[in-house]
């Protein structure tokens, strides 16, 4: 029998979560049944959507059950298999959760996906060539459809999703302006990711101040907004939006801990005949193969760059997750297990 | 020489407009030049969009110039023509403005459209079979795309646009719930227009109260919202929206006089993966022939009903317009000239 360590949710946060909401548990893994695969996780993905799952009540997915292992994307290695489709040594990604091992029904389609670590490092399949990258791809390609001569704004520009969204918009020929949470992140976004400009939103106390900075950075206005934050960032973007501007509404992290995030001037959506679309990438699984193929090729050819922040050890996952919510990560936040 | 009386804008309102913003003037109409048509107006259309044009500054159209005749849709009769396409006695609609006569360049496409008063009364071509009807048609057919088993909410349900929007959604098989400003309007919307339910928003002091009424009227939630008002009405709709609900954002009259109309919980747009689209019907002229043909047929066959509120005489146009902004009209607000 193999010992597994896992982190479970023990209580639901009111407002900001804390370490006390989580607990490490140990268990023995029973022998595999027919069709099952045992995966040893090497990396756990930490993502903002997890905060929503910690709440009870209405969400776009069922709440994370109390007392059960926290859900999450994982990349690892098959260490035992009773399923013909997977062999020991295969590198795979799946939704293994915050734990060292997972037992997966290998016969169920979509549960595990083999990835080629000869092409990209294993961890990249949780970020730039994984769910966050596909999220960026969908918002840019299917909603914003940027082209030369247009301007796209991307919030959380140094993050896992924003960094890809901005680079994809730039590859499509648009002027791309990032919004990020520190001067260091802005420097990275401009120098390493190639954005045309980046604004440190923490230097702006309100939407009007941020809108003035956007006016400088977007002399021709804003045609597309890849929105990950909401609150005064979205307010400011609306103040500079052009007619027919589009908003890919991917996240509103400004409100994930219960903060009120009213939209100050929704009439600008009408005045500028805008389109806004909220989306959830797990509802567009049909597009994943196309998106993944393109993202993998762009990374492998050096056209798409990324960075990772890696916490060491499963024990550090809760603290790393809290740091992610505070914006302490640079690029994709992972935990090495 | 023919005498013309016209109403000009003499000052821009701050907040609610008043009669003092308008002035009647008289002028002589010079003889027609080649290609020109003289139209004697019988009806003037009054519409909420005119309030926006009275402001200076950024809008989706240039401001109404001070000292010039107020813009507006008109229906009338050709009384003199030096253009081969139009003859004396033709009944036409156009953008003649708040005046008794207009001189139109008949050679310019789209300036005047002949209408068949054998099919519908002349005034109908300013309402149900005119710009307001087409506005409703676009929002319902091109944005909301209702079908059987879905629920559509329509604000200003007794108005020129809302009354058509709701009937079109019902013809498409949807459950249709109106929101209107009096018990009398609600009774009309249900009994004469055939909506499934109607809520008097003036009976509700806040969005939560209105949302409870919507929950009763929409037991399966809301899939489509034809939005003409904004403010707490849109807030309440969002609280009852289903996943993948759509909003056709046509107007936000709650804010037309400068009232703040923040959207309280924009995160519901994300949570429910909604699509919102602001539109301006004059930007979809290519669809007018199709929409007009269908609306005209639906009215002629009795499947689409409408009502008009008619003010008598051009002198009463400003007061009627102020009444429209207060919601005093029932159905399409016209002025008989």
XYZ file of C-alpha atoms in Angstrom:
674
model
C 0.000 0.000 0.000
C 1.158 3.475 -0.893
C 0.853 6.373 1.567
C -0.707 9.522 0.230
C -0.711 13.007 1.764
C -3.505 15.363 0.819
C -4.823 18.772 1.771
C -8.517 18.992 2.549
C -10.801 21.971 3.056
C -11.920 22.002 6.675
C -13.889 25.260 6.809
C -15.239 27.882 4.440
C -13.669 31.325 4.643
C -15.704 34.447 5.211
C -13.793 37.093 3.330
C -10.120 36.319 2.862
C -9.183 32.667 3.405
C -6.475 31.673 5.874
C -4.246 28.686 6.553
C -6.799 27.457 9.089
C -9.229 26.648 6.278
C -6.946 23.797 5.185
C -5.601 20.642 6.810
C -3.055 18.028 5.738
C -4.214 14.422 6.019
C -2.607 11.074 5.374
C -4.199 7.981 3.945
C -3.293 4.664 2.411
C -4.045 4.123 -1.230
C -5.837 0.815 -1.842
C -4.702 -1.486 -4.665
C -5.809 -0.409 -8.140
C -8.998 -1.821 -9.610
C -9.218 -2.721 -13.261
C -9.056 0.393 -15.468
C -7.433 2.527 -12.781
C -4.194 4.465 -13.019
C -2.021 5.667 -10.152
C -0.425 9.045 -10.816
C 2.416 10.482 -8.776
C 2.024 14.253 -8.944
C 5.070 16.387 -9.656
C 3.299 19.749 -9.897
C 0.055 21.174 -8.576
C -1.508 24.186 -10.267
C -2.893 26.968 -8.057
C -5.516 29.146 -9.685
C -7.827 31.985 -8.613
C -10.972 30.028 -9.495
C -10.296 27.822 -6.459
C -11.344 30.674 -4.198
C -14.861 30.544 -5.649
C -15.115 26.819 -5.024
C -14.339 27.353 -1.323
C -17.664 29.183 -0.941
C -20.947 27.489 -0.365
C -23.925 28.429 -2.462
C -24.413 29.346 -6.061
C -21.411 29.259 -8.317
C -20.700 28.059 -11.786
C -19.584 24.766 -10.341
C -20.515 22.835 -7.195
C -18.704 23.969 -4.038
C -15.563 22.159 -2.928
C -16.901 19.643 -0.359
C -15.632 20.042 3.188
C -13.336 17.274 4.410
C -12.342 16.284 0.897
C -9.145 16.903 -1.006
C -8.969 20.385 -2.587
C -9.531 20.184 -6.311
C -6.781 21.326 -8.660
C -4.916 20.617 -11.861
C -1.875 18.364 -11.590
C 0.974 17.141 -13.758
C 2.778 13.942 -12.916
C 3.897 10.491 -13.833
C 2.033 7.220 -14.061
C 3.537 4.889 -11.463
C 1.092 2.008 -11.852
C -1.615 1.254 -14.372
C -4.372 -1.277 -14.863
C -5.591 0.598 -17.954
C -4.334 -0.246 -21.428
C -4.205 3.404 -22.471
C -1.584 4.365 -19.862
C 1.763 2.834 -18.955
C 4.207 3.317 -16.118
C 6.381 6.299 -16.909
C 3.790 8.197 -18.955
C 3.723 11.912 -18.140
C 0.163 13.105 -17.738
C -1.931 16.066 -16.664
C -5.288 15.815 -14.937
C -7.354 17.152 -12.073
C -5.585 15.229 -9.354
C -6.117 17.728 -6.544
C -3.906 19.014 -3.735
C -2.225 15.686 -2.970
C 0.801 13.587 -3.765
C -0.966 10.818 -5.635
C -4.258 10.326 -7.362
C -6.100 7.241 -8.528
C -7.804 7.927 -11.826
C -10.261 5.934 -13.913
C -8.194 5.791 -17.091
C -11.154 4.604 -19.158
C -13.105 7.804 -18.637
C -12.378 10.216 -21.464
C -10.786 13.532 -20.483
C -9.595 12.455 -17.031
C -5.923 12.156 -17.947
C -4.056 13.598 -20.888
C -0.596 12.407 -21.929
C 1.902 15.196 -22.552
C 5.241 15.209 -24.315
C 8.027 16.394 -22.012
C 10.412 16.209 -24.944
C 8.625 19.228 -26.378
C 7.942 21.342 -23.272
C 8.823 20.935 -19.598
C 6.123 19.083 -17.660
C 5.085 22.155 -15.665
C 4.294 24.139 -18.829
C 1.296 21.875 -19.418
C -0.307 23.367 -16.320
C 0.241 26.933 -17.474
C 1.035 28.360 -20.868
C 0.142 25.066 -22.592
C -2.635 24.169 -20.174
C -5.845 25.539 -18.787
C -4.593 29.113 -18.208
C -3.139 29.325 -21.705
C -6.307 27.972 -23.287
C -8.336 30.455 -21.263
C -6.255 33.271 -22.715
C -6.519 31.785 -26.197
C -10.315 31.570 -26.035
C -10.800 35.111 -24.796
C -8.437 36.614 -27.331
C -9.280 34.504 -30.378
C -12.988 33.936 -29.888
C -14.119 37.103 -28.154
C -11.690 39.989 -28.643
C -10.435 39.038 -32.141
C -7.717 41.735 -32.111
C -5.978 42.881 -35.263
C -3.455 45.436 -36.365
C -4.479 48.973 -35.518
C -6.507 48.029 -32.451
C -5.580 48.312 -28.780
C -6.102 45.558 -26.223
C -5.816 45.970 -22.452
C -5.030 42.966 -20.273
C -5.323 42.952 -16.489
C -3.203 40.626 -14.318
C -0.757 40.999 -17.193
C 2.080 39.218 -15.386
C -0.128 36.301 -14.378
C -0.601 32.906 -15.983
C -3.611 33.905 -18.075
C -2.897 37.586 -18.659
C 0.658 37.033 -19.850
C -0.551 34.660 -22.569
C -3.552 36.825 -23.501
C -1.368 39.866 -24.066
C 1.209 37.997 -26.105
C -1.486 36.428 -28.293
C -3.075 39.826 -28.901
C 0.304 41.231 -29.807
C 1.026 38.340 -32.175
C -2.291 39.260 -33.841
C -0.912 42.755 -34.439
C -2.661 44.767 -31.736
C -1.134 47.351 -29.449
C -1.189 45.667 -26.036
C -1.259 47.455 -22.695
C -0.949 45.468 -19.496
C -2.158 46.247 -16.007
C -0.192 44.615 -13.210
C 0.436 45.011 -9.489
C 4.037 46.219 -9.159
C 6.765 48.083 -11.059
C 8.731 44.816 -11.294
C 5.804 43.037 -12.906
C 5.326 45.919 -15.333
C 8.994 45.832 -16.303
C 8.735 42.090 -16.936
C 5.557 42.493 -18.975
C 7.164 45.087 -21.222
C 10.728 43.779 -21.470
C 10.243 40.042 -21.449
C 6.712 39.607 -22.775
C 6.867 42.448 -25.293
C 3.739 44.365 -24.277
C 3.747 47.950 -25.569
C 3.073 49.416 -22.136
C 2.091 48.354 -18.639
C 0.437 50.249 -15.806
C 0.983 49.511 -12.120
C -2.564 49.742 -10.811
C -1.362 50.069 -7.213
C -0.090 53.533 -8.101
C -3.680 54.630 -8.773
C -6.121 55.248 -5.939
C -9.258 55.340 -8.080
C -10.702 54.640 -11.506
C -10.202 58.199 -12.745
C -6.503 58.162 -11.970
C -6.135 54.794 -13.656
C -8.175 56.022 -16.616
C -5.750 58.926 -17.084
C -2.864 56.461 -17.173
C -4.798 54.362 -19.685
C -5.377 57.444 -21.820
C -1.611 57.953 -21.995
C -0.909 54.299 -22.733
C -3.774 53.933 -25.225
C -3.705 57.073 -27.379
C -6.240 55.548 -29.771
C -8.556 54.283 -27.027
C -9.321 50.691 -26.086
C -10.889 48.182 -28.472
C -10.548 45.011 -26.434
C -10.281 44.237 -22.739
C -9.233 40.879 -21.367
C -10.678 41.329 -17.916
C -9.393 39.305 -14.975
C -9.939 41.759 -12.126
C -13.061 43.955 -12.271
C -13.637 46.787 -9.784
C -11.884 50.062 -10.538
C -9.834 48.413 -13.261
C -12.925 47.644 -15.299
C -14.354 51.072 -14.468
C -11.216 52.707 -15.831
C -11.194 50.598 -18.988
C -14.808 51.562 -19.717
C -13.885 55.240 -19.452
C -11.417 54.769 -22.351
C -13.344 52.246 -24.429
C -13.918 52.901 -28.101
C -17.170 52.304 -29.956
C -17.682 48.571 -30.533
C -15.074 47.649 -27.931
C -15.286 44.105 -26.587
C -14.743 42.695 -23.129
C -13.715 39.091 -22.563
C -14.840 38.666 -18.966
C -12.601 35.939 -17.605
C -12.304 36.820 -13.936
C -13.178 39.438 -11.326
C -10.639 38.677 -8.664
C -11.235 42.076 -7.049
C -14.449 40.593 -5.658
C -13.438 37.000 -4.929
C -13.287 37.544 -1.198
C -16.677 39.190 -1.026
C -15.606 42.768 -1.699
C -18.361 44.846 -3.391
C -17.265 45.624 -6.951
C -20.059 47.725 -8.471
C -19.568 48.878 -12.029
C -19.707 52.668 -11.810
C -20.853 53.601 -15.327
C -22.500 50.685 -17.127
C -24.096 53.183 -19.503
C -20.746 53.283 -21.325
C -21.489 49.733 -22.500
C -24.505 51.179 -24.302
C -22.935 54.441 -25.405
C -20.142 52.529 -27.102
C -22.309 49.638 -28.340
C -19.993 47.198 -26.625
C -20.064 43.435 -26.399
C -19.231 41.762 -23.115
C -18.972 38.027 -22.733
C -18.330 36.050 -19.585
C -16.819 32.627 -20.139
C -15.582 29.534 -18.385
C -12.986 27.593 -20.316
C -14.111 24.165 -19.107
C -17.300 24.713 -21.109
C -15.357 24.890 -24.372
C -13.582 21.547 -24.282
C -14.133 21.091 -28.018
C -11.614 23.864 -28.649
C -8.882 22.539 -26.359
C -7.065 20.413 -28.960
C -6.827 23.301 -31.428
C -5.767 25.759 -28.732
C -3.259 23.399 -27.123
C -1.623 22.551 -30.434
C -1.174 26.214 -31.247
C 0.040 27.233 -27.792
C 2.512 24.346 -27.621
C 3.939 25.285 -31.009
C 4.210 28.971 -30.045
C 6.067 28.119 -26.837
C 8.332 25.581 -28.506
C 9.246 28.104 -31.212
C 9.970 30.823 -28.672
C 7.141 33.145 -29.730
C 5.291 32.755 -26.450
C 7.165 33.279 -23.205
C 6.205 32.421 -19.678
C 7.435 32.449 -16.130
C 6.605 30.274 -13.146
C 6.547 30.800 -9.402
C 7.099 27.449 -7.744
C 6.403 26.731 -4.091
C 8.333 23.752 -2.753
C 6.361 20.937 -1.185
C 2.682 20.168 -0.736
C 2.801 21.583 2.801
C 3.338 24.999 1.299
C 0.344 24.872 -1.050
C -2.083 26.762 1.233
C 0.380 29.599 1.839
C 1.181 29.777 -1.864
C -2.518 29.914 -2.673
C -3.036 32.816 -0.258
C -0.074 34.542 -1.887
C -1.635 34.036 -5.309
C -4.815 35.753 -4.130
C -2.694 38.682 -2.929
C -0.901 38.823 -6.289
C 2.480 37.748 -4.933
C 3.151 35.306 -7.752
C 4.953 36.125 -10.969
C 3.502 34.164 -13.869
C 2.069 30.737 -13.234
C 1.841 29.682 -9.569
C 2.778 26.039 -9.062
C 3.608 23.760 -6.190
C 6.370 21.205 -6.670
C 5.390 17.978 -4.939
C -43.438 81.122 -49.977
C -44.641 78.677 -47.333
C -44.441 79.500 -43.606
C -42.877 76.865 -41.389
C -43.008 76.633 -37.600
C -40.244 74.732 -35.852
C -39.009 74.013 -32.353
C -35.338 74.665 -31.681
C -33.128 73.767 -28.734
C -32.100 76.997 -27.002
C -30.200 75.625 -24.002
C -28.830 72.336 -22.733
C -30.451 70.890 -19.623
C -28.469 69.973 -16.547
C -30.377 67.039 -15.137
C -34.026 66.941 -16.132
C -34.929 69.103 -19.141
C -37.682 71.711 -18.961
C -39.886 73.654 -21.354
C -37.364 76.517 -21.205
C -34.852 74.427 -23.152
C -37.065 74.750 -26.250
C -38.414 77.636 -28.345
C -40.880 77.833 -31.228
C -39.662 79.781 -34.258
C -41.177 80.750 -37.566
C -39.486 80.946 -40.937
C -40.286 81.103 -44.590
C -39.446 78.129 -46.752
C -37.567 79.145 -49.901
C -38.569 77.683 -53.294
C -37.374 74.126 -53.898
C -34.117 73.520 -55.734
C -33.775 70.709 -58.202
C -33.939 67.299 -56.459
C -35.674 68.671 -53.370
C -38.945 67.523 -51.881
C -41.226 69.475 -49.550
C -42.857 67.278 -46.907
C -45.780 68.401 -44.777
C -45.455 66.510 -41.501
C -48.526 64.847 -40.033
C -46.809 63.084 -37.124
C -43.633 63.655 -35.136
C -42.076 60.773 -33.210
C -40.799 61.475 -29.684
C -38.162 59.066 -28.427
C -35.931 58.741 -25.340
C -32.741 58.932 -27.410
C -33.448 62.633 -27.973
C -32.509 63.320 -24.356
C -28.963 62.158 -25.050
C -28.662 64.439 -28.052
C -29.536 67.446 -25.894
C -26.257 66.998 -23.997
C -22.962 68.359 -25.123
C -19.960 66.095 -25.141
C -19.375 62.491 -26.003
C -22.303 60.478 -27.224
C -22.901 57.958 -29.923
C -24.020 60.754 -32.199
C -23.135 64.445 -32.435
C -25.048 66.698 -30.023
C -28.192 68.464 -31.216
C -26.882 71.924 -32.208
C -28.269 74.874 -30.246
C -30.543 77.183 -32.215
C -31.432 74.513 -34.733
C -34.566 72.491 -35.160
C -34.759 69.477 -32.827
C -34.106 66.259 -34.674
C -36.791 63.608 -34.855
C -38.555 61.078 -37.007
C -41.569 62.310 -38.963
C -44.335 60.914 -41.120
C -46.076 63.122 -43.634
C -47.119 63.880 -47.138
C -45.186 65.208 -50.096
C -46.726 68.575 -51.014
C -44.213 69.618 -53.676
C -41.426 67.766 -55.427
C -38.597 68.548 -57.816
C -37.329 64.965 -57.522
C -38.473 62.251 -59.922
C -38.635 59.633 -57.177
C -41.358 61.462 -55.216
C -44.690 62.916 -56.250
C -47.228 65.162 -54.579
C -49.423 63.044 -52.356
C -46.826 60.397 -51.554
C -46.860 59.410 -47.885
C -43.338 59.271 -46.520
C -41.326 58.880 -43.342
C -38.012 60.565 -42.668
C -36.044 62.516 -40.089
C -37.870 65.798 -40.600
C -37.448 67.140 -37.074
C -39.766 69.016 -34.708
C -41.399 71.187 -37.342
C -44.377 71.425 -39.663
C -42.490 71.075 -42.924
C -39.142 69.818 -44.058
C -37.224 70.247 -47.280
C -35.424 67.020 -48.127
C -32.880 66.121 -50.785
C -34.840 63.342 -52.431
C -31.815 62.126 -54.362
C -29.938 61.124 -51.210
C -30.628 57.481 -50.401
C -32.337 56.806 -47.089
C -33.599 60.347 -46.475
C -37.230 59.592 -47.274
C -39.043 56.284 -47.430
C -42.455 55.885 -49.062
C -44.971 54.008 -46.944
C -48.278 52.365 -47.835
C -51.129 53.816 -45.815
C -53.422 51.271 -47.379
C -51.653 48.626 -45.325
C -51.105 50.414 -42.009
C -52.066 53.853 -40.694
C -49.404 56.477 -41.375
C -48.482 56.840 -37.693
C -47.642 53.132 -37.371
C -44.599 53.694 -39.559
C -43.082 55.778 -36.755
C -43.671 53.091 -34.160
C -44.413 49.419 -34.475
C -43.407 49.428 -38.166
C -40.685 52.029 -37.772
C -37.530 52.691 -35.822
C -38.855 51.510 -32.415
C -40.231 48.298 -33.893
C -36.996 47.570 -35.728
C -35.064 48.244 -32.530
C -37.147 45.624 -30.758
C -36.772 43.222 -33.686
C -32.976 43.529 -33.696
C -32.583 43.003 -29.974
C -34.906 40.008 -29.876
C -33.939 38.321 -33.118
C -30.253 39.065 -33.307
C -29.209 39.159 -29.656
C -31.676 37.338 -27.409
C -32.822 34.660 -29.894
C -35.573 33.388 -27.568
C -37.246 30.033 -28.059
C -39.788 27.851 -26.375
C -38.848 26.967 -22.802
C -36.886 30.161 -22.168
C -37.922 33.263 -20.254
C -37.434 36.814 -21.502
C -37.813 39.964 -19.407
C -38.612 43.279 -21.090
C -38.420 46.637 -19.342
C -40.564 49.622 -20.468
C -42.926 46.842 -21.518
C -45.776 49.233 -22.346
C -43.542 51.511 -24.409
C -42.973 51.675 -28.146
C -39.929 49.402 -28.139
C -40.675 47.155 -25.174
C -44.198 46.311 -26.302
C -42.888 45.017 -29.630
C -39.888 43.246 -28.069
C -42.097 41.288 -25.693
C -44.596 40.311 -28.356
C -41.816 39.135 -30.683
C -40.267 37.048 -27.910
C -43.665 35.535 -27.175
C -44.253 34.769 -30.857
C -40.915 32.921 -30.720
C -42.352 30.754 -27.935
C -40.698 32.243 -24.854
C -42.342 33.039 -21.543
C -42.344 36.845 -21.453
C -42.380 38.988 -18.326
C -42.748 42.733 -18.621
C -41.636 45.480 -16.285
C -43.665 48.687 -16.493
C -44.393 51.801 -14.433
C -48.038 51.479 -13.317
C -50.741 48.891 -12.608
C -52.628 50.155 -15.674
C -49.631 49.594 -17.915
C -49.135 46.125 -16.470
C -52.785 45.248 -17.094
C -52.453 46.429 -20.709
C -49.218 44.483 -21.201
C -50.808 41.265 -19.979
C -54.339 41.582 -21.350
C -53.779 43.334 -24.643
C -50.226 42.424 -25.549
C -50.360 38.879 -24.196
C -47.299 38.937 -21.935
C -47.336 36.131 -19.366
C -46.780 38.505 -16.451
C -45.868 42.118 -15.758
C -44.306 43.782 -12.720
C -44.948 47.371 -11.682
C -41.458 48.496 -10.780
C -42.762 51.504 -8.862
C -44.067 49.090 -6.228
C -40.482 48.047 -5.470
C -38.122 50.307 -3.543
C -34.931 48.419 -4.363
C -33.380 45.730 -6.534
C -33.896 42.978 -3.972
C -37.618 43.619 -3.749
C -37.892 43.685 -7.533
C -35.793 40.521 -7.748
C -38.249 38.733 -5.466
C -41.095 39.738 -7.759
C -39.059 38.518 -10.731
C -38.469 35.210 -8.980
C -42.241 34.764 -8.694
C -42.863 35.779 -12.288
C -39.935 33.791 -13.697
C -39.990 30.431 -11.897
C -37.366 29.062 -14.286
C -35.100 32.098 -14.074
C -34.287 34.615 -16.808
C -32.623 33.687 -20.085
C -32.962 36.950 -21.965
C -33.306 40.595 -20.957
C -34.347 43.330 -23.332
C -33.001 46.210 -21.292
C -34.328 49.722 -21.744
C -33.901 51.135 -18.251
C -30.827 50.049 -16.278
C -30.354 50.940 -12.607
C -32.133 48.727 -10.101
C -34.096 47.046 -12.874
C -30.937 45.648 -14.426
C -29.585 44.819 -10.954
C -32.710 42.795 -10.219
C -32.609 40.988 -13.558
C -28.996 39.954 -12.945
C -29.989 38.474 -9.583
C -32.370 36.088 -11.416
C -30.343 35.432 -14.552
C -29.673 31.869 -15.648
C -26.370 30.561 -16.958
C -25.784 31.790 -20.518
C -28.440 34.483 -20.202
C -28.205 37.318 -22.709
C -28.813 41.026 -22.379
C -29.804 43.181 -25.337
C -28.759 46.573 -24.014
C -30.981 49.015 -25.861
C -31.397 51.873 -23.405
C -30.643 52.969 -19.849
C -33.248 55.652 -19.368
C -32.751 55.513 -15.586
C -29.556 57.483 -16.171
C -30.518 59.775 -19.044
C -30.770 62.833 -16.829
C -27.425 62.273 -15.194
C -28.534 59.991 -12.374
C -25.777 57.587 -11.252
C -26.796 54.054 -12.231
C -23.998 51.784 -10.998
C -24.404 48.075 -11.631
C -24.330 46.514 -8.177
C -23.112 42.990 -8.940
C -21.366 42.782 -12.318
C -19.745 39.534 -11.150
C -23.044 37.823 -11.996
C -22.214 38.429 -15.667
C -19.169 36.221 -15.147
C -20.763 33.703 -12.800
C -23.481 33.041 -15.352
C -21.231 33.318 -18.432
C -23.555 35.931 -19.857
C -23.434 37.861 -23.092
C -24.320 41.540 -23.078
C -24.524 43.608 -26.219
C -25.212 47.302 -26.536
C -26.657 48.377 -29.861
C -27.884 51.344 -31.828
C -30.393 50.497 -34.502
C -29.245 53.160 -36.953
C -26.019 51.179 -37.305
C -27.868 48.182 -38.720
C -29.595 49.765 -41.691
C -28.921 46.681 -43.790
C -31.474 44.795 -41.692
C -34.239 47.396 -41.899
C -35.945 46.038 -45.031
C -36.166 42.518 -43.616
C -37.335 43.750 -40.218
C -39.856 46.211 -41.637
C -41.378 43.650 -43.969
C -41.881 41.232 -41.105
C -43.201 43.802 -38.641
C -45.617 45.231 -41.194
C -46.964 41.781 -41.955
C -47.331 40.933 -38.263
C -49.260 44.140 -37.590
C -51.426 43.785 -40.682
C -52.305 40.217 -39.702
C -53.161 41.208 -36.135
C -50.350 39.229 -34.495
C -48.567 42.348 -33.271
C -50.562 44.944 -31.350
C -49.682 48.490 -30.472
C -50.993 51.606 -28.835
C -50.216 55.286 -29.356
C -50.262 58.351 -27.164
C -50.793 61.365 -29.385
C -50.180 64.955 -28.322
C -52.114 67.494 -30.381
C -50.123 70.207 -32.111
C -46.452 71.017 -32.486
C -46.689 73.516 -29.605
C -47.244 70.585 -27.266
C -44.195 68.608 -28.402
C -41.858 69.795 -25.593
C -44.383 68.985 -22.860
C -45.098 65.607 -24.445
C -41.384 64.890 -24.583
C -40.971 65.688 -20.896
C -43.909 63.387 -20.198
C -42.243 60.623 -22.185
C -39.123 60.928 -20.027
C -41.334 60.587 -16.941
C -43.011 57.520 -18.397
C -46.434 59.158 -18.823
C -46.970 57.765 -22.317
C -48.713 54.530 -23.129
C -47.150 52.873 -26.170
C -45.682 55.062 -28.881
C -45.536 58.792 -28.102
C -46.420 60.919 -31.126
C -47.295 64.526 -31.853
C -49.982 65.235 -34.414
C -48.994 68.263 -36.440
